[in-house]
Short mmCIF file of C-alpha atoms and ligand atoms in Angstrom, two decimals:
data_model
loop_
_atom_site.label_atom_id
_atom_site.label_comp_id
_atom_site.label_asym_id
_atom_site.label_seq_id
_atom_site.Cartn_x
_atom_site.Cartn_y
_atom_site.Cartn_z
CA UNK A 16 9.80 41.62 -49.75
CA UNK A 17 10.22 38.56 -47.58
CA UNK A 18 6.36 38.56 -47.03
CA UNK A 19 5.74 38.51 -51.07
CA UNK A 20 8.40 35.58 -52.04
CA UNK A 21 6.53 32.68 -50.71
CA UNK A 22 3.75 33.82 -53.33
CA UNK A 23 5.62 34.28 -56.14
CA UNK A 24 5.73 30.59 -56.78
CA UNK A 25 2.24 29.89 -56.91
CA UNK A 26 1.71 33.31 -59.02
CA UNK A 27 3.85 31.92 -61.73
CA UNK A 28 1.98 28.70 -61.75
CA UNK A 29 -1.14 29.96 -62.13
CA UNK A 30 0.23 32.13 -64.79
CA UNK A 31 1.74 29.59 -66.75
CA UNK A 32 -1.85 27.64 -66.21
CA UNK A 33 -3.55 30.68 -67.78
CA UNK A 34 -1.41 31.04 -70.68
CA UNK A 35 -1.27 27.16 -71.45
CA UNK A 36 -5.22 27.44 -71.62
CA UNK A 37 -5.44 30.37 -73.60
CA UNK A 38 -2.89 29.35 -76.20
CA UNK A 39 -4.72 25.77 -76.22
CA UNK A 40 -1.86 23.60 -75.00
CA UNK A 41 -4.42 22.43 -72.45
CA UNK A 42 -8.17 21.54 -73.44
CA UNK A 43 -10.88 23.24 -71.50
CA UNK A 44 -12.60 19.75 -71.19
CA UNK A 45 -9.24 18.52 -68.82
CA UNK A 46 -8.54 21.89 -67.12
CA UNK A 47 -10.77 24.96 -67.56
CA UNK A 48 -8.69 28.49 -67.53
CA UNK A 49 -8.25 29.92 -64.10
CA UNK A 50 -10.55 32.96 -66.14
CA UNK A 51 -13.50 29.97 -66.31
CA UNK A 52 -13.22 28.98 -63.13
CA UNK A 53 -13.32 32.31 -61.43
CA UNK A 54 -16.54 32.87 -63.97
CA UNK A 55 -18.05 29.79 -62.76
CA UNK A 56 -17.65 30.98 -59.24
CA UNK A 57 -19.08 34.06 -59.47
CA UNK A 58 -21.82 32.63 -61.44
CA UNK A 59 -22.57 30.13 -58.31
CA UNK A 60 -22.09 32.57 -55.93
CA UNK A 61 -24.59 35.11 -57.67
CA UNK A 62 -27.19 32.29 -58.07
CA UNK A 63 -26.69 31.24 -54.23
CA UNK A 64 -25.74 27.99 -55.19
CA UNK A 65 -22.51 28.19 -53.69
CA UNK A 66 -23.55 29.51 -50.22
CA UNK A 67 -26.69 26.77 -50.08
CA UNK A 68 -24.14 24.04 -50.39
CA UNK A 69 -21.30 25.61 -48.37
CA UNK A 70 -23.95 25.66 -45.47
CA UNK A 71 -24.94 21.82 -45.73
CA UNK A 72 -21.34 21.08 -45.74
CA UNK A 73 -20.06 23.07 -42.88
CA UNK A 74 -23.17 21.91 -41.03
CA UNK A 75 -22.43 18.23 -41.67
CA UNK A 76 -18.59 18.94 -41.12
CA UNK A 77 -19.13 21.00 -37.68
CA UNK A 78 -21.97 18.36 -36.34
CA UNK A 79 -19.76 15.54 -37.22
CA UNK A 80 -16.76 16.78 -35.67
CA UNK A 81 -18.88 18.52 -32.29
CA UNK A 82 -20.32 14.66 -31.62
CA UNK A 83 -16.90 12.94 -32.65
CA UNK A 84 -14.83 15.15 -31.06
CA UNK A 85 -16.87 15.28 -28.07
CA UNK A 86 -17.17 11.65 -27.54
CA UNK A 87 -13.40 10.92 -28.34
CA UNK A 88 -12.25 13.92 -25.65
CA UNK A 89 -14.85 12.67 -23.03
CA UNK A 90 -13.17 9.46 -23.24
CA UNK A 91 -9.80 10.34 -23.58
CA UNK A 92 -10.22 12.37 -20.23
CA UNK A 93 -12.05 9.49 -18.46
CA UNK A 94 -9.19 6.86 -19.32
CA UNK A 95 -6.59 9.42 -18.70
CA UNK A 96 -7.92 9.96 -14.87
CA UNK A 97 -9.09 6.89 -14.70
CA UNK A 98 -6.96 3.46 -14.52
CA UNK A 99 -10.08 1.18 -14.65
CA UNK A 100 -11.78 2.95 -17.59
CA UNK A 101 -8.86 2.60 -19.53
CA UNK A 102 -8.45 -0.87 -18.73
CA UNK A 103 -12.18 -1.48 -19.57
CA UNK A 104 -12.37 0.65 -22.85
CA UNK A 105 -8.74 1.48 -24.29
CA UNK A 106 -8.03 -2.33 -26.03
CA UNK A 107 -11.71 -2.01 -27.55
CA UNK A 108 -10.94 1.38 -29.06
CA UNK A 109 -7.95 0.92 -30.61
CA UNK A 110 -9.36 -2.25 -31.92
CA UNK A 111 -11.80 -0.16 -33.63
CA UNK A 112 -9.46 2.20 -34.70
CA UNK A 113 -7.69 -0.30 -37.06
CA UNK A 114 -10.95 -0.48 -39.06
CA UNK A 115 -10.46 2.55 -41.19
CA UNK A 116 -14.06 4.62 -41.17
CA UNK A 117 -14.09 4.80 -44.77
CA UNK A 118 -14.42 1.42 -45.76
CA UNK A 119 -17.49 1.48 -43.70
CA UNK A 120 -19.44 3.30 -46.02
CA UNK A 121 -21.05 0.66 -47.83
CA UNK A 122 -22.87 -0.21 -44.43
CA UNK A 123 -23.36 3.03 -43.52
CA UNK A 124 -25.37 3.46 -46.17
CA UNK A 125 -27.02 0.54 -45.67
CA UNK A 126 -27.95 1.69 -42.36
CA UNK A 127 -28.95 4.95 -42.51
CA UNK A 128 -29.20 5.25 -46.55
CA UNK A 129 -27.50 8.31 -48.08
CA UNK A 130 -29.13 10.86 -45.55
CA UNK A 131 -27.32 13.68 -43.37
CA UNK A 132 -27.07 11.02 -40.56
CA UNK A 133 -24.82 8.87 -42.88
CA UNK A 134 -22.26 11.76 -43.04
CA UNK A 135 -22.34 13.01 -40.04
CA UNK A 136 -21.93 9.41 -38.83
CA UNK A 137 -18.87 9.03 -40.77
CA UNK A 138 -16.98 12.17 -39.79
CA UNK A 139 -17.85 11.68 -36.11
CA UNK A 140 -16.22 8.34 -36.53
CA UNK A 141 -13.43 9.63 -38.18
CA UNK A 142 -12.82 12.32 -35.82
CA UNK A 143 -13.22 10.72 -32.84
CA UNK A 144 -9.86 8.67 -32.80
CA UNK A 145 -7.59 11.42 -33.19
CA UNK A 146 -9.11 13.78 -30.30
CA UNK A 147 -9.24 10.44 -28.08
CA UNK A 148 -5.49 9.76 -27.92
CA UNK A 149 -4.39 13.04 -28.06
CA UNK A 150 -6.42 13.76 -24.98
CA UNK A 151 -5.35 10.63 -23.35
CA UNK A 152 -2.03 11.48 -24.44
CA UNK A 153 -1.62 14.84 -22.55
CA UNK A 154 -4.00 13.95 -19.44
CA UNK A 155 -1.30 11.59 -19.27
CA UNK A 156 1.56 13.47 -20.15
CA UNK A 157 0.75 15.99 -17.51
CA UNK A 158 3.58 16.79 -14.81
CA UNK A 159 3.08 14.79 -11.95
CA UNK A 160 4.98 17.24 -9.89
CA UNK A 161 2.53 20.23 -10.34
CA UNK A 162 -0.30 17.73 -9.69
CA UNK A 163 1.37 16.91 -6.48
CA UNK A 164 1.95 20.46 -5.55
CA UNK A 165 -1.61 21.28 -6.33
CA UNK A 166 -2.55 18.78 -3.81
CA UNK A 167 -0.09 20.20 -1.33
CA UNK A 168 -1.73 23.27 -1.77
CA UNK A 169 -5.26 21.76 -0.64
CA UNK A 170 -6.52 22.20 -4.10
CA UNK A 171 -9.97 20.05 -4.76
CA UNK A 172 -10.20 17.33 -7.65
CA UNK A 173 -12.63 19.69 -9.39
CA UNK A 174 -9.36 22.54 -8.77
CA UNK A 175 -6.80 19.87 -9.70
CA UNK A 176 -8.80 19.05 -13.11
CA UNK A 177 -9.48 22.85 -14.49
CA UNK A 178 -6.35 24.37 -12.93
CA UNK A 179 -3.78 21.61 -13.95
CA UNK A 180 -4.51 18.60 -15.45
CA UNK A 181 -6.82 20.51 -18.46
CA UNK A 182 -4.61 23.17 -19.03
CA UNK A 183 -1.48 20.81 -18.77
CA UNK A 184 -3.37 18.41 -21.69
CA UNK A 185 -4.15 21.67 -23.96
CA UNK A 186 -1.08 21.26 -25.58
CA UNK A 187 -1.63 17.69 -27.08
CA UNK A 188 -5.50 18.63 -27.30
CA UNK A 189 -4.54 21.02 -30.01
CA UNK A 190 -2.48 18.43 -31.72
CA UNK A 191 -5.64 16.29 -31.89
CA UNK A 192 -7.88 19.15 -32.76
CA UNK A 193 -6.15 20.34 -36.14
CA UNK A 194 -5.53 16.51 -37.13
CA UNK A 195 -9.42 15.85 -36.48
CA UNK A 196 -9.89 18.79 -38.54
CA UNK A 197 -7.71 17.34 -41.34
CA UNK A 198 -9.69 14.24 -41.44
CA UNK A 199 -13.17 15.81 -40.89
CA UNK A 200 -12.89 17.53 -44.13
CA UNK A 201 -11.41 14.34 -46.07
CA UNK A 202 -14.26 12.47 -44.70
CA UNK A 203 -16.75 14.45 -45.67
CA UNK A 204 -15.56 15.14 -49.20
CA UNK A 205 -15.26 11.44 -49.58
CA UNK A 206 -18.57 10.87 -48.27
CA UNK A 207 -20.20 14.04 -50.33
CA UNK A 208 -18.91 12.60 -53.50
CA UNK A 209 -20.33 9.02 -52.96
CA UNK A 210 -23.68 10.18 -52.43
CA UNK A 211 -25.09 13.20 -51.08
CA UNK A 212 -28.28 15.58 -52.76
CA UNK A 213 -26.58 18.50 -51.43
CA UNK A 214 -23.16 20.00 -50.17
CA UNK A 215 -20.08 20.88 -52.28
CA UNK A 216 -19.16 17.47 -52.89
CA UNK A 217 -22.95 16.90 -54.75
CA UNK A 218 -21.95 20.48 -56.45
CA UNK A 219 -18.93 18.98 -57.92
CA UNK A 220 -20.43 15.28 -59.11
CA UNK A 221 -23.47 16.99 -60.75
CA UNK A 222 -21.50 19.37 -62.53
CA UNK A 223 -19.13 16.58 -63.77
CA UNK A 224 -22.68 15.07 -64.76
CA UNK A 225 -23.04 17.90 -67.01
CA UNK A 226 -19.23 18.03 -68.03
CA UNK A 227 -19.14 21.41 -66.29
CA UNK A 228 -15.39 21.42 -65.29
CA UNK A 229 -14.95 24.85 -64.16
CA UNK A 230 -17.74 23.95 -61.43
CA UNK A 231 -15.60 20.67 -60.66
CA UNK A 232 -11.99 22.64 -60.36
CA UNK A 233 -14.10 25.71 -58.32
CA UNK A 234 -15.74 22.69 -56.16
CA UNK A 235 -12.12 21.36 -55.37
CA UNK A 236 -10.80 25.03 -54.62
CA UNK A 237 -13.45 25.70 -52.05
CA UNK A 238 -12.67 22.39 -50.13
CA UNK A 239 -9.05 23.54 -50.09
CA UNK A 240 -10.10 26.99 -48.47
CA UNK A 241 -12.50 25.58 -46.13
CA UNK A 242 -9.68 23.22 -44.92
CA UNK A 243 -7.30 26.22 -44.52
CA UNK A 244 -9.69 28.11 -42.76
CA UNK A 245 -10.63 25.52 -40.32
CA UNK A 246 -6.97 25.07 -40.00
CA UNK A 247 -6.14 29.03 -39.52
CA UNK A 248 -9.13 29.45 -36.99
CA UNK A 249 -7.22 26.08 -34.71
CA UNK A 250 -4.03 28.15 -35.08
CA UNK A 251 -5.23 31.26 -33.90
CA UNK A 252 -6.84 29.75 -30.94
CA UNK A 253 -3.80 27.64 -30.27
CA UNK A 254 -1.83 31.13 -30.31
CA UNK A 255 -4.49 32.56 -27.79
CA UNK A 256 -4.68 30.03 -25.33
CA UNK A 257 -1.10 28.68 -25.30
CA UNK A 258 0.38 31.81 -24.88
CA UNK A 259 2.02 31.04 -21.73
CA UNK A 260 4.42 28.71 -23.81
CA UNK A 261 7.25 29.90 -25.30
CA UNK A 262 6.94 27.79 -28.41
CA UNK A 263 3.42 29.35 -29.33
CA UNK A 264 4.09 33.01 -28.11
CA UNK A 265 4.52 35.23 -30.81
CA UNK A 266 7.43 36.74 -32.20
CA UNK B 4 17.27 43.50 -4.79
CA UNK B 5 16.86 45.51 -1.59
CA UNK B 6 17.24 43.13 1.43
CA UNK B 7 16.87 45.08 4.86
CA UNK B 8 17.30 43.05 8.07
CA UNK B 9 14.81 43.32 10.92
CA UNK B 10 15.13 42.45 14.12
CA UNK B 11 13.83 39.27 15.02
CA UNK B 12 11.29 40.91 17.70
CA UNK B 13 9.86 43.55 15.31
CA UNK B 14 6.64 43.96 14.16
CA UNK B 15 4.32 42.32 16.89
CA UNK B 16 1.48 41.95 15.16
CA UNK B 17 3.15 39.99 12.31
CA UNK B 18 4.68 37.59 14.82
CA UNK B 19 1.58 36.79 16.38
CA UNK B 20 -0.56 36.32 13.38
CA UNK B 21 1.77 33.87 11.53
CA UNK B 22 4.04 32.33 14.23
CA UNK B 23 5.70 29.39 14.13
CA UNK B 24 4.94 25.43 14.65
CA UNK B 25 6.60 23.43 17.19
CA UNK B 26 7.11 19.82 15.41
CA UNK B 27 7.79 16.35 17.37
CA UNK B 28 8.75 13.38 16.09
CA UNK B 29 8.78 10.27 17.77
CA UNK B 30 10.32 6.94 16.49
CA UNK B 31 9.69 7.80 12.66
CA UNK B 32 10.88 4.89 10.27
CA UNK B 33 10.05 5.41 6.60
CA UNK B 34 11.00 1.78 4.40
CA UNK B 35 10.50 1.71 0.41
CA UNK B 36 10.57 -2.20 -0.19
CA UNK B 37 13.66 -3.85 1.87
CA UNK B 38 15.36 -0.67 2.20
CA UNK B 39 14.99 1.38 5.32
CA UNK B 40 15.54 5.13 4.78
CA UNK B 41 14.90 6.67 8.10
CA UNK B 42 15.20 4.45 11.13
CA UNK B 43 13.50 5.77 14.13
CA UNK B 44 14.03 9.41 14.02
CA UNK B 45 13.05 11.27 17.72
CA UNK B 46 13.35 15.36 16.99
CA UNK B 47 11.88 18.19 18.46
CA UNK B 48 11.69 21.53 16.88
CA UNK B 49 10.60 24.42 19.03
CA UNK B 50 8.39 26.94 17.43
CA UNK B 51 10.11 29.47 15.24
CA UNK B 52 13.58 27.54 15.16
CA UNK B 53 15.78 27.61 11.91
CA UNK B 54 16.97 24.24 11.07
CA UNK B 55 19.08 22.70 8.53
CA UNK B 56 19.34 19.52 7.56
CA UNK B 57 22.50 17.78 5.75
CA UNK B 58 23.73 14.43 4.66
CA UNK B 59 25.31 12.58 1.84
CA UNK B 60 22.90 12.55 -1.20
CA UNK B 61 20.45 9.71 -0.46
CA UNK B 62 20.30 9.30 2.80
CA UNK B 63 16.55 10.44 3.12
CA UNK B 64 16.80 14.25 3.68
CA UNK B 65 14.06 14.75 1.36
CA UNK B 66 11.83 11.70 3.04
CA UNK B 67 12.19 13.48 6.00
CA UNK B 68 10.69 16.77 4.51
CA UNK B 69 7.93 15.16 2.75
CA UNK B 70 6.80 13.38 6.10
CA UNK B 71 7.13 16.65 8.05
CA UNK B 72 5.45 18.60 5.14
CA UNK B 73 2.32 15.63 5.28
CA UNK B 74 2.89 14.72 1.91
CA UNK B 75 3.76 10.97 2.74
CA UNK B 76 2.88 9.08 5.51
CA UNK B 77 5.65 7.23 7.62
CA UNK B 78 5.12 3.45 8.28
CA UNK B 79 5.79 3.71 11.94
CA UNK B 80 6.03 6.59 14.30
CA UNK B 81 4.28 10.23 15.09
CA UNK B 82 4.88 13.67 13.92
CA UNK B 83 3.30 16.33 15.55
CA UNK B 84 2.74 19.92 15.35
CA UNK B 85 1.72 21.95 18.50
CA UNK B 86 0.44 18.74 19.63
CA UNK B 87 -1.85 17.92 16.22
CA UNK B 88 -1.18 16.42 13.06
CA UNK B 89 0.31 18.25 10.51
CA UNK B 90 -2.37 20.39 8.14
CA UNK B 91 -2.65 23.14 6.40
CA UNK B 92 0.10 25.45 8.34
CA UNK B 93 3.20 23.43 6.91
CA UNK B 94 4.59 24.31 3.36
CA UNK B 95 7.08 22.71 1.40
CA UNK B 96 9.17 24.62 -1.46
CA UNK B 97 10.65 21.78 -3.76
CA UNK B 98 13.76 21.50 -5.66
CA UNK B 99 12.25 22.65 -8.57
CA UNK B 100 9.85 25.84 -8.33
CA UNK B 101 6.82 23.75 -9.77
CA UNK B 102 4.86 26.86 -10.91
CA UNK B 103 2.07 26.30 -13.42
CA UNK B 104 3.32 27.64 -16.82
CA UNK B 105 -0.02 28.79 -18.03
CA UNK B 106 -1.03 31.01 -14.58
CA UNK B 107 0.61 34.35 -14.83
CA UNK B 108 3.10 35.08 -11.85
CA UNK B 109 0.29 36.64 -9.97
CA UNK B 110 -2.22 33.72 -10.59
CA UNK B 111 0.89 31.50 -9.20
CA UNK B 112 1.11 33.29 -5.95
CA UNK B 113 -2.81 33.10 -5.64
CA UNK B 114 -2.63 29.35 -5.25
CA UNK B 115 -0.90 29.96 -2.03
CA UNK B 116 -4.29 32.04 -0.82
CA UNK B 117 -6.52 28.70 -1.37
CA UNK B 118 -9.62 29.74 -1.64
CA UNK B 119 -10.05 32.67 0.65
CA UNK B 120 -11.22 36.43 -0.67
CA UNK B 121 -12.98 37.78 -3.72
CA UNK B 122 -11.02 38.35 -7.09
CA UNK B 123 -9.83 41.91 -6.28
CA UNK B 124 -8.31 40.82 -2.54
CA UNK B 125 -6.95 37.88 -3.99
CA UNK B 126 -5.03 40.01 -6.49
CA UNK B 127 -4.18 42.73 -4.26
CA UNK B 128 -2.95 40.22 -1.42
CA UNK B 129 -0.95 38.46 -4.33
CA UNK B 130 0.83 41.47 -5.08
CA UNK B 131 1.73 42.12 -1.69
CA UNK B 132 3.47 38.82 -0.90
CA UNK B 133 5.50 39.32 -4.41
CA UNK B 134 6.38 42.64 -3.15
CA UNK B 135 8.16 40.81 -0.06
CA UNK B 136 10.29 39.07 -2.60
CA UNK B 137 11.19 41.87 -4.72
CA UNK B 138 9.10 40.84 -7.71
CA UNK B 139 5.92 43.21 -7.35
CA UNK B 140 6.08 44.69 -10.85
CA UNK B 141 6.22 41.09 -12.26
CA UNK B 142 2.80 39.86 -11.64
CA UNK B 143 1.37 40.00 -14.85
CA UNK B 144 4.16 37.87 -16.88
CA UNK B 145 4.31 34.47 -17.80
CA UNK B 146 6.73 32.22 -15.72
CA UNK B 147 8.50 31.38 -18.64
CA UNK B 148 9.94 34.52 -19.04
CA UNK B 149 11.29 34.61 -15.54
CA UNK B 150 14.88 33.15 -14.41
CA UNK B 151 15.38 30.30 -12.28
CA UNK B 152 16.11 32.53 -8.93
CA UNK B 153 13.09 34.29 -9.89
CA UNK B 154 10.92 31.68 -10.06
CA UNK B 155 12.07 30.17 -6.71
CA UNK B 156 11.11 33.61 -5.68
CA UNK B 157 7.58 33.62 -7.01
CA UNK B 158 7.69 29.53 -5.31
CA UNK B 159 8.26 31.45 -2.20
CA UNK B 160 5.94 33.96 -2.72
CA UNK B 161 3.11 31.17 -3.24
CA UNK B 162 4.50 29.58 0.02
CA UNK B 163 4.31 32.55 2.50
CA UNK B 164 0.95 33.82 0.73
CA UNK B 165 -0.78 30.95 2.89
CA UNK B 166 0.84 32.21 6.31
CA UNK B 167 2.90 28.68 6.94
CA UNK B 168 3.69 28.09 10.80
CA UNK B 169 6.31 25.76 9.52
CA UNK B 170 7.74 26.34 6.09
CA UNK B 171 10.28 23.10 4.89
CA UNK B 172 12.47 23.98 1.80
CA UNK B 173 14.04 20.88 0.17
CA UNK B 174 17.22 22.22 -1.60
CA UNK B 175 15.45 25.03 -3.21
CA UNK B 176 18.86 26.78 -4.39
CA UNK B 177 20.25 23.88 -5.75
CA UNK B 178 19.93 25.01 -9.06
CA UNK B 179 21.04 28.88 -8.64
CA UNK B 180 24.36 30.21 -9.85
CA UNK B 181 26.62 31.74 -6.69
CA UNK B 182 25.39 34.65 -6.54
CA UNK B 183 21.70 34.30 -6.68
CA UNK B 184 21.94 31.41 -4.25
CA UNK B 185 23.57 34.27 -1.87
CA UNK B 186 20.68 36.59 -2.44
CA UNK B 187 17.95 34.07 -1.79
CA UNK B 188 19.90 33.18 1.19
CA UNK B 189 19.39 36.67 2.37
CA UNK B 190 15.73 36.45 1.61
CA UNK B 191 14.82 33.48 3.19
CA UNK B 192 16.62 34.47 6.44
CA UNK B 193 14.47 37.93 6.24
CA UNK B 194 11.44 36.46 5.51
CA UNK B 195 12.22 34.06 8.49
CA UNK B 196 12.89 36.76 10.63
CA UNK B 197 9.79 39.01 9.49
CA UNK B 198 7.48 35.85 9.88
CA UNK B 199 8.45 33.98 12.85
CA UNK B 200 7.48 30.68 11.23
CA UNK B 201 9.59 27.41 11.89
CA UNK B 202 11.95 26.96 8.90
CA UNK B 203 13.66 23.57 7.98
CA UNK B 204 15.86 23.65 5.01
CA UNK B 205 17.61 20.47 3.51
CA UNK B 206 20.77 21.73 1.88
CA UNK B 207 23.92 19.64 0.46
CA UNK B 208 25.80 22.98 0.60
CA UNK B 209 26.91 23.21 4.35
CA UNK B 210 28.22 26.44 4.37
CA UNK B 211 24.25 27.17 3.64
CA UNK B 212 23.32 25.59 6.23
CA UNK B 213 25.74 27.42 8.62
CA UNK B 214 24.71 30.92 7.12
CA UNK B 215 20.81 30.22 7.35
CA UNK B 216 20.48 28.27 10.48
CA UNK B 217 20.29 27.98 14.39
CA UNK B 218 20.55 23.99 14.49
CA UNK B 219 22.02 22.05 11.76
CA UNK B 220 21.22 17.96 11.96
CA UNK B 221 23.20 15.69 10.35
CA UNK B 222 21.58 12.89 9.05
CA UNK B 223 23.32 9.18 8.57
CA UNK B 224 21.72 6.14 8.14
CA UNK B 225 18.73 6.68 9.02
CA UNK B 226 19.05 8.33 12.21
CA UNK B 227 19.96 12.22 13.56
CA UNK B 228 23.96 11.39 13.67
CA UNK B 229 24.90 15.03 14.43
CA UNK B 230 22.90 17.79 16.16
CA UNK B 231 24.62 20.92 16.72
CA UNK B 232 23.58 24.98 17.41
CA UNK B 233 24.92 27.24 15.26
CA UNK B 234 25.11 30.74 17.87
CA UNK B 235 26.20 33.11 15.75
CA UNK B 236 24.85 36.70 15.37
CA UNK B 237 22.84 37.76 12.59
CA UNK B 238 22.87 39.22 9.84
CA UNK B 239 25.67 36.21 8.99
CA UNK B 240 28.41 37.44 6.68
CA UNK B 241 29.95 34.55 4.63
CA UNK B 242 33.38 33.67 5.30
CA UNK B 243 33.20 34.39 8.93
CA UNK B 244 35.82 32.49 10.86
CA UNK B 245 33.32 31.10 13.41
CA UNK B 246 31.17 30.15 10.81
CA UNK B 247 33.92 28.26 8.56
CA UNK B 248 34.74 26.43 12.24
CA UNK B 249 31.42 25.05 12.25
CA UNK B 250 31.31 24.10 8.53
CA UNK B 251 34.43 22.48 9.09
CA UNK B 252 33.32 20.13 12.04
CA UNK B 253 30.14 19.05 10.11
CA UNK B 254 32.14 18.56 6.63
CA UNK B 255 34.74 16.03 9.21
CA UNK B 256 31.42 14.35 10.12
CA UNK B 257 30.26 14.06 6.67
CA UNK B 258 33.70 13.27 4.98
CA UNK B 259 34.54 10.95 7.69
CA UNK B 260 37.58 12.42 8.32
N1 ADP C 5 9.01 6.96 -3.29
C1 ADP C 5 10.11 6.12 -3.16
N2 ADP C 5 10.14 5.04 -3.42
C2 ADP C 5 11.21 4.11 -3.55
N3 ADP C 5 12.20 4.72 -3.08
C3 ADP C 5 12.32 5.75 -2.71
C4 ADP C 5 10.99 6.90 -2.87
N4 ADP C 5 11.39 8.31 -2.32
C5 ADP C 5 13.03 7.97 -1.86
N5 ADP C 5 13.24 6.49 -2.20
C6 ADP C 5 14.62 6.47 -1.72
O1 ADP C 5 14.87 6.57 -0.24
C7 ADP C 5 16.41 7.03 -0.15
C8 ADP C 5 16.32 8.32 -0.08
O2 ADP C 5 15.71 9.40 -0.59
P1 ADP C 5 15.94 10.90 -0.07
O3 ADP C 5 14.93 10.93 0.82
O4 ADP C 5 15.70 11.63 -1.82
O5 ADP C 5 17.41 11.21 -0.37
P2 ADP C 5 18.10 12.73 -0.51
O6 ADP C 5 16.84 13.73 -0.50
O7 ADP C 5 18.87 12.72 0.91
O8 ADP C 5 18.85 12.57 -1.46
C9 ADP C 5 17.01 6.81 -1.66
O9 ADP C 5 17.91 5.59 -1.44
C10 ADP C 5 16.05 6.92 -2.75
O10 ADP C 5 15.77 6.37 -3.71
MG1 MG C 6 16.41 15.00 -1.81
#
């Protein structure tokens, strides 16, 4: 029973939506019935259009995330370990952070046109900061006493990094990872909606021109599902990697 | 937990392989800013002796121990072990267990093994040492599920795994309840007798010092103000009359009665 209860309300809303559409309370040009959205989903899946676009969007998202996240992680680690590196780079990075990355869209289009580079660049830029800030914070807050213990037991710098600094920073890095995943989808949605010739955002904008509201609604649901999927994977990874931490341990 | 007390001279191979180190301090001084914490300490600790250091809070006990363990360098003076500077042969057990929370109990003990041996050999060695502290069956657990006393025992196993010739303890039992403390004291006394390392224990509990040590040093105003031999037979029992007399003398000194 406890497993079903959280799903009762969404189900009720879905039924209400379906009923309102069937009885003509909502015009299909505004919001088509769930069954019609389902039909659109079926159509797009069979024609292969859905997978092509999902693949394009997922590729942009992951590549942008890998680049931005990788650079953010590297700077977070570097600045967390070396005061000198932090003094040189942190202020600059924090200044750039104050510019909302989506505000750069016009500039980015000028630089890269509307091709792949522009979107990957924006995603990378958006993902960079949460990963950077949280990695830095994580490395900084590693227990000094454990580091002292490691040194006293003759661990090399390499061993200290792998066995104490990184595991100690991991909970914070995961916070950055999950936050970054959210920003990744958000950035991609905006970028694909504004300018694209493929991808889920393009699928939605293209459908809008032909007044295919069911496809538009379905595209939104696909974004939601992909976001949920990414978060679920991150949570699962978190549970596996942080099994030692009673906060994350199952049960 | 079962504690068997062995004869001090038992198992000759063991005593040879991990024999204690003699420590020699000359004019050891430590200062933090304008504050002189240690003011020229001269001290000789023969190999295999069990020394307890007591003193008021903030008198420099931990500072002294960190110097002997080689974690810090003194402002001036020399610290020698068997005529050489302290190296891998010294281990310090901290006030806190300082276990890696993300490593299983066995892997935590393996930290004490350094880089020696292959995977299987290291695992076997870790379980072997864990058995010496009565935790052989906990090697696969996370430290977070252990009690405070068990964590300190794992920390002890980690220290023992490196076969120290001098083992220093900084109030290792301070956070434990009374019964666990007594158990841990017996365990420390037992491994010391088994292995024959030199032991230095800092404690604020005078009865603990009397229960464990051959010799008690009272640290005061940066110098050794009292150096007392404890010539009681082992195993020692808590509440013994002769022990109570020694305890009284030290407390009188500490409280300036
Ligand atoms: N790293 C340090 N920096 C500055 N002061 C210190 C440091 N370590 C210890 N002290 C000071 O030295 C004194 C002795 O400290 P400590 O050896 O920890 O005392 P105890 O262990 O006997 O309680 C204290 O006054 C403490 O504040
Ligand atoms: Mg202390």
